[in-house]
Tab-separated table of C-alpha atoms and ligand atoms in Angstrom:
chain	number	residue	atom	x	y	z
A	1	UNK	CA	0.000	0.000	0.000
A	2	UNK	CA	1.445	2.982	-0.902
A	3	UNK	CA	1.124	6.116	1.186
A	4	UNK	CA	-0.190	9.559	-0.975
A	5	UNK	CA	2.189	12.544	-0.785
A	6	UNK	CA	0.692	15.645	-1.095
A	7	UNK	CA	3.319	18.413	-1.575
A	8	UNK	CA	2.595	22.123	-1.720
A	9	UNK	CA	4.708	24.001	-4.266
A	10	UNK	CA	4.647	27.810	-3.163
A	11	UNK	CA	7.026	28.576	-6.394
A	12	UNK	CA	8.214	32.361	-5.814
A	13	UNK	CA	5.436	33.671	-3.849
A	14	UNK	CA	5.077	34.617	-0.301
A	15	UNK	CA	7.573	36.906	1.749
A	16	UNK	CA	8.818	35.229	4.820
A	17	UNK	CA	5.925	36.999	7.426
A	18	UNK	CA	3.379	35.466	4.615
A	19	UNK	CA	5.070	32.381	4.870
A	20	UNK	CA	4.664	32.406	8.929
A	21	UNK	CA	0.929	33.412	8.222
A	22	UNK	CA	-0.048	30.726	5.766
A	23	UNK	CA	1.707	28.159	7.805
A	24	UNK	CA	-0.130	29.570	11.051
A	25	UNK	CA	-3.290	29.574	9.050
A	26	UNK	CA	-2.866	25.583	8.409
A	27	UNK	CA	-0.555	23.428	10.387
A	28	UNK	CA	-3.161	22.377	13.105
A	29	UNK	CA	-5.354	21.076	10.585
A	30	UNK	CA	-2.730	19.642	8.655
A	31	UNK	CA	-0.918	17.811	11.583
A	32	UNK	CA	-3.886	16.507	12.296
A	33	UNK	CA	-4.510	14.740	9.137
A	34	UNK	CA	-1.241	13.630	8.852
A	35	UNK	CA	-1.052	12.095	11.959
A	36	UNK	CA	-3.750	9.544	10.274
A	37	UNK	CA	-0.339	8.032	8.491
A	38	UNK	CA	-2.644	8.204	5.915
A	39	UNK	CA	-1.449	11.392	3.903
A	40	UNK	CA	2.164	12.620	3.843
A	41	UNK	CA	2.168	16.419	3.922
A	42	UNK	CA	4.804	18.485	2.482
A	43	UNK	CA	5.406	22.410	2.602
A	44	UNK	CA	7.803	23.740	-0.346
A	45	UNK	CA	8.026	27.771	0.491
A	46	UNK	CA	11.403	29.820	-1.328
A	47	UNK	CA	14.800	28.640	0.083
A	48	UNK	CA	14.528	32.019	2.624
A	49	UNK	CA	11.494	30.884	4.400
A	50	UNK	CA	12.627	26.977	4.946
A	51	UNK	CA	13.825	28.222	8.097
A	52	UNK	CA	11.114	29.752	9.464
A	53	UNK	CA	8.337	27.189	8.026
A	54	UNK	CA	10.552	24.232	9.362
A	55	UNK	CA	10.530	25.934	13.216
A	56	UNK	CA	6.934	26.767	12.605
A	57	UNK	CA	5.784	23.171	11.970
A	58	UNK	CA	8.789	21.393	14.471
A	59	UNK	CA	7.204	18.358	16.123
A	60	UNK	CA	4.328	18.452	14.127
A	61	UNK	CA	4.066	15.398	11.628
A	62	UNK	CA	4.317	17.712	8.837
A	63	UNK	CA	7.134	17.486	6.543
A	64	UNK	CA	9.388	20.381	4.507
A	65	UNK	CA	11.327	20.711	1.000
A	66	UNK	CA	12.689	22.454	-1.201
A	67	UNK	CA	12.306	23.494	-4.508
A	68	UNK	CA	15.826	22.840	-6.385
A	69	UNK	CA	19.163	22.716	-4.788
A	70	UNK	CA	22.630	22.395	-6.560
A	71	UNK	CA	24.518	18.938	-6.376
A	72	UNK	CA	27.679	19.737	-5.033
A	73	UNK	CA	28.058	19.761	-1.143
A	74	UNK	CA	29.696	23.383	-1.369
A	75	UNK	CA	31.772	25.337	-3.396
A	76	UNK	CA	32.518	28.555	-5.438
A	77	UNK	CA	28.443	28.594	-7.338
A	78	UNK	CA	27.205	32.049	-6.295
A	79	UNK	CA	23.490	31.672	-5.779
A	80	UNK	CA	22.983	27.953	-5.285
A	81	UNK	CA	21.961	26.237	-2.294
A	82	UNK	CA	23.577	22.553	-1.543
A	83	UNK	CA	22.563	19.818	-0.078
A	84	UNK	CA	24.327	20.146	2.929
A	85	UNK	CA	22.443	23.206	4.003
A	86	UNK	CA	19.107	21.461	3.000
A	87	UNK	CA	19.208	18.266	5.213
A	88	UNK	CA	19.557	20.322	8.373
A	89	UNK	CA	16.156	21.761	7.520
A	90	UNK	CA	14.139	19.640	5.102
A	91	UNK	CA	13.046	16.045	4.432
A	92	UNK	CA	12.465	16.586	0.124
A	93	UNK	CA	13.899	18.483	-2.377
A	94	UNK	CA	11.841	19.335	-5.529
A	95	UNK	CA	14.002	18.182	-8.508
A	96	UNK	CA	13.588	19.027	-12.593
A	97	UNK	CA	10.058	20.681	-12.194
A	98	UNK	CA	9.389	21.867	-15.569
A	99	UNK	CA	9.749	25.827	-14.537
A	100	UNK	CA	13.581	24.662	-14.145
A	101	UNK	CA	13.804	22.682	-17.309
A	102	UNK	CA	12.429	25.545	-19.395
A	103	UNK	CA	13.477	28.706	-17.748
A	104	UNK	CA	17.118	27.683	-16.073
A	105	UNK	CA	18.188	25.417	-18.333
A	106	UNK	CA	18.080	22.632	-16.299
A	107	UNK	CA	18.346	19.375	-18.321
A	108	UNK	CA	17.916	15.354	-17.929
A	109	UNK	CA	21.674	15.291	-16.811
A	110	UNK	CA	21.845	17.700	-14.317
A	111	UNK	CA	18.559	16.517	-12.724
A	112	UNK	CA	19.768	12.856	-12.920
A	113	UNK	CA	23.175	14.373	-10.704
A	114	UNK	CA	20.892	16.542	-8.333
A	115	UNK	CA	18.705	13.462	-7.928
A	116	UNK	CA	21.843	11.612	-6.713
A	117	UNK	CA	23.296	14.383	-4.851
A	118	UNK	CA	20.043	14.564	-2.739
A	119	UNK	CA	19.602	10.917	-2.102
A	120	UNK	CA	23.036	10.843	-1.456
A	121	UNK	CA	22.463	13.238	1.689
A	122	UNK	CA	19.339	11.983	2.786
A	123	UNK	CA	16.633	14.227	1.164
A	124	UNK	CA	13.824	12.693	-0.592
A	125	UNK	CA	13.835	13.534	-4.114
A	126	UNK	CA	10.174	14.515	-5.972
A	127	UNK	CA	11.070	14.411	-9.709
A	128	UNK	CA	9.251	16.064	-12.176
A	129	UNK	CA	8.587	14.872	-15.623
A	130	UNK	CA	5.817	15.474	-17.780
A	131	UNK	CA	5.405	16.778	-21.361
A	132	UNK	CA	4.641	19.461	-23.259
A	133	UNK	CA	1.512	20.860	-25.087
A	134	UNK	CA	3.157	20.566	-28.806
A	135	UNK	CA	4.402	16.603	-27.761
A	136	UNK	CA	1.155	15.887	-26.291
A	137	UNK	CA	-0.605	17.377	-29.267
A	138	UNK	CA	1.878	15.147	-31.597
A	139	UNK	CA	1.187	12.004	-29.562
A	140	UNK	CA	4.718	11.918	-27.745
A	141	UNK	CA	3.416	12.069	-24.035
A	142	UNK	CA	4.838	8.221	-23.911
A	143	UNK	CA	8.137	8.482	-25.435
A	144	UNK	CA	9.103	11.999	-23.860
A	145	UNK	CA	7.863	10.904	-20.394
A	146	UNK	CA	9.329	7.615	-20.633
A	147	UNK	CA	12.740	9.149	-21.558
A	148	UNK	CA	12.786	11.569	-18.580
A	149	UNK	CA	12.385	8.929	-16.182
A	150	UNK	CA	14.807	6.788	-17.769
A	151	UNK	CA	17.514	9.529	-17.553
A	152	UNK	CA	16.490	11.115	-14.174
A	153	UNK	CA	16.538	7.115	-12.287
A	154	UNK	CA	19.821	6.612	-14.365
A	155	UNK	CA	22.863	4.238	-12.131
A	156	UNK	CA	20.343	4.564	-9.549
A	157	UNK	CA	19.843	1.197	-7.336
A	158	UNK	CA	17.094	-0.502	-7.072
A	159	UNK	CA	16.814	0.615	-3.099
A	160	UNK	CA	17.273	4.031	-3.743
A	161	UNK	CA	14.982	4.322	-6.355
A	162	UNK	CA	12.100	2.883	-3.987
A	163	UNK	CA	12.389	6.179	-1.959
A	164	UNK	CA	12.218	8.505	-4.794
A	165	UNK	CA	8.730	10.461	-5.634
A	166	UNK	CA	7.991	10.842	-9.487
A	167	UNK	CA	5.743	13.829	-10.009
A	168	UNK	CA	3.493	13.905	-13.393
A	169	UNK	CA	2.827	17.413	-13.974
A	170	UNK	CA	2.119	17.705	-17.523
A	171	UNK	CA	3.721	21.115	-18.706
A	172	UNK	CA	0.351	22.253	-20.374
A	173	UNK	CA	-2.083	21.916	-16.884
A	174	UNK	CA	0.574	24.123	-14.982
A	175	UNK	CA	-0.840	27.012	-13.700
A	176	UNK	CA	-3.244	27.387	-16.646
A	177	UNK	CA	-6.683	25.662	-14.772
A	178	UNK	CA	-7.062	22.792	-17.383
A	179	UNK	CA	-6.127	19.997	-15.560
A	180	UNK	CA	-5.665	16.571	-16.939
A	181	UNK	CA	-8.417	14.169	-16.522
A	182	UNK	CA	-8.161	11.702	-14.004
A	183	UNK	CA	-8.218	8.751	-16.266
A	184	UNK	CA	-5.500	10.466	-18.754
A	185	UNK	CA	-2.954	11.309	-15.525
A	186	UNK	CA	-3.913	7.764	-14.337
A	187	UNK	CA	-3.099	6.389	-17.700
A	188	UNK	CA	0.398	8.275	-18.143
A	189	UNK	CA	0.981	7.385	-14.398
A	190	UNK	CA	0.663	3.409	-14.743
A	191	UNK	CA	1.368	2.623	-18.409
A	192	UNK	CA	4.467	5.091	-19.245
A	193	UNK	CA	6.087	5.540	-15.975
A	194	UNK	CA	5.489	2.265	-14.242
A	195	UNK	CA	6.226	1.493	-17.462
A	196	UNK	CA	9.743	2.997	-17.411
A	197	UNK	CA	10.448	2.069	-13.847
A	198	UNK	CA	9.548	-1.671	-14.187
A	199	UNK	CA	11.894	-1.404	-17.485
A	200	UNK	CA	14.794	-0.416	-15.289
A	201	UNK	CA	14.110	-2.432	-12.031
A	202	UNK	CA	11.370	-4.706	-11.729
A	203	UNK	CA	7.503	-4.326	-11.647
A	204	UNK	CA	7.749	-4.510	-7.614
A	205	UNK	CA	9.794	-1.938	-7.343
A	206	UNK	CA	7.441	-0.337	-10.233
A	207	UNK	CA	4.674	-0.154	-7.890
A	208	UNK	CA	6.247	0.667	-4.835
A	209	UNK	CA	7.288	4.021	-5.884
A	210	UNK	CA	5.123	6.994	-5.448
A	211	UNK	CA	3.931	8.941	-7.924
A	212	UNK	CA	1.805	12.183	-7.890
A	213	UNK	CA	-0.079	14.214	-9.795
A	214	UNK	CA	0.205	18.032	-10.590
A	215	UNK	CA	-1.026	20.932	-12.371
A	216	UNK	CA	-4.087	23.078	-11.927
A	217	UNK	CA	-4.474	20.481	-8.636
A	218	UNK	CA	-7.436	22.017	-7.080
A	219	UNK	CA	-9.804	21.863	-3.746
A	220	UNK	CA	-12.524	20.589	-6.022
A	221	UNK	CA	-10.684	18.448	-8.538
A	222	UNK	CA	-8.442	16.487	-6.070
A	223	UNK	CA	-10.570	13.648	-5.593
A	224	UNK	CA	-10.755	12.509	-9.321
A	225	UNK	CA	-7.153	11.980	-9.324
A	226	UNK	CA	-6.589	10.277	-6.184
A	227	UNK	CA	-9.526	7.998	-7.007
A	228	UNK	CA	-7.038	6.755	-9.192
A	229	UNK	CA	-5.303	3.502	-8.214
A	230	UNK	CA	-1.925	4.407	-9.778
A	231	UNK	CA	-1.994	8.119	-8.326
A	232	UNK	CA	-0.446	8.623	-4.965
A	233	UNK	CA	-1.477	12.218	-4.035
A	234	UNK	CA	-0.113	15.513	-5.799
A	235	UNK	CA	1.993	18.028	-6.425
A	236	UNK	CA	0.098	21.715	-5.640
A	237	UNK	CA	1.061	25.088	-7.096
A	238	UNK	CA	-1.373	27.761	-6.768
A	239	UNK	CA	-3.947	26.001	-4.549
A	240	UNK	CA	-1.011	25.484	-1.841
A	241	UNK	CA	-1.080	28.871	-1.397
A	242	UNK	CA	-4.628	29.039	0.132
A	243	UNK	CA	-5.002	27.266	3.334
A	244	UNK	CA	-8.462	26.290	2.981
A	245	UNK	CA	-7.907	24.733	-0.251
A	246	UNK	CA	-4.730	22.925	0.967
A	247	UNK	CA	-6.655	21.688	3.753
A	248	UNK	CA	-9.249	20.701	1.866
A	249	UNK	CA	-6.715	18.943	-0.719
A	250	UNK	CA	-5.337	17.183	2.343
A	251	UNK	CA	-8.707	15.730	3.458
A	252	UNK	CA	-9.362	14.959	0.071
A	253	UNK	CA	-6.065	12.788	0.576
A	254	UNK	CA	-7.451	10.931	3.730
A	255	UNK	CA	-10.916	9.516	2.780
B	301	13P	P1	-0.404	24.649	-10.397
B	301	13P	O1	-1.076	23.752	-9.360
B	301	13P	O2	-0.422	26.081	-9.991
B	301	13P	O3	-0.928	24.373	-11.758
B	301	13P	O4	1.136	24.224	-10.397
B	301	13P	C1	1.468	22.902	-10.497
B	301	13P	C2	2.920	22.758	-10.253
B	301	13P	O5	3.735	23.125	-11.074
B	301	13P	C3	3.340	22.193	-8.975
B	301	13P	O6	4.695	21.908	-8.970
């Protein structure tokens, strides 16, 4: 039986005393549903909040991550944020979500090495994969999404991988409000990267891993997707940043 994950991806919004608000606003109701064991809660705010959110919600059964981080321990990159500094602070670190891929230039490679790094350091890695509008369009949702889980589990082992969350956020539902459809994510989800995974490892290890859902995740749309039997929660952009609908996406999680 695996556990759903529901992750809240605040992207670039929120200052740090907005951050301490929405947290305020939520973390009763949240620890409470998470101390079910039946949903695993995770708050992603910018790198300057972790702090803050992390003290907010210490000893509460609600988890924190990240949103990127760089894959070398330390060194002379001015901006980046290593693992290291995460693992004091958080449990998961976000890795390849699309914004990264197609605004910083991320690429299969250097997710693949920030998946490693991470693991490697004891954060939880949520991948992202998912395709575009013109490959979905052209019928390459399979091949593109298979290919990206191929190269981001790459000289990966078999126990590792089991602790990794794959996130399905098809590029073309972020942040516009047309989700997929239940059935399509579901389809994706279990066909292409169970697929992929049971291609590399085995079909155990193919349905142990968790896998989410995400883009234009809502209060009222949740429970289509994790009706789903191959969809283990999601991955929440805007609707993260309202506590009543990230509540309610919680609950959604638990019944
Ligand atoms: P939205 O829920 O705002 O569509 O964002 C999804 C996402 O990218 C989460 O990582």
């Amino acid at each position: 039986m695996r556990t759903p994950i529901v992750a809240g991806n605040w992207k670039m919004h929120k200052t740090i005393a907005e951050a301490r608000e929405l947290v305020n606003a939520m973390k009763n109701d949240l620890a409470q549903l998470a101390a079910t064991g039946k949903v695993e809660i995770v708050l992603c705010p910018p790198f300057v909040s972790i702090p803050q959110v992390a003290e907010l919600v210490k000893g509460m059964p609600i988890k924190v991550g990240a949103q990127n981080m760089h894959w070398e321990a330390k060194g002379a990159f001015t901006g980046e944020v290593s693992p290291t500094m995460l693992n004091e602070i958080c449990d998961y670190v976000i890795i390849g979500h699309s914004e990264r891929r197609q605004y910083f230039a991320e690429t299969d490679e250097s997710v693949n090495q920030k998946v490693k790094a991470a693991l490697a350091h004891h954060l939880k890695p949520i991948v992202c994969v998912g395709e575009n509008l013109t490959q979905n369009e052209a019928g390459q949702t399979q091949v593109v999404v298979s290919a990206q889980v191929h190269a981001a589990f790459k000289n990966i082992s078999r126990d590792d991988a089991r602790g990794i969350v794959v996130a399905y956020e098809p590029i073309w539902a972020i942040g516009t409000g047309k989700a997929a459809s239940g059935a399509g994510a579901n389809s994706v989800i279990g066909l292409t990267i169970r697929g992929a995974l049971a291609e590399m490892y085995d079909e155990g290890t193919a349905q142990t891993i968790r896998v989410q859902y995400g883009g234009s995740a809502n209060a009222k749309n949740v429970a289509e997707f994790f009706a789903q039997p191959d969809i283990d929660g999601a991955l929440v952009g805007g609707a993260s940043l309202v506590a009543a609908d990230f509540i309610t996406i919680c609950k959604t999680a638990v019944k």
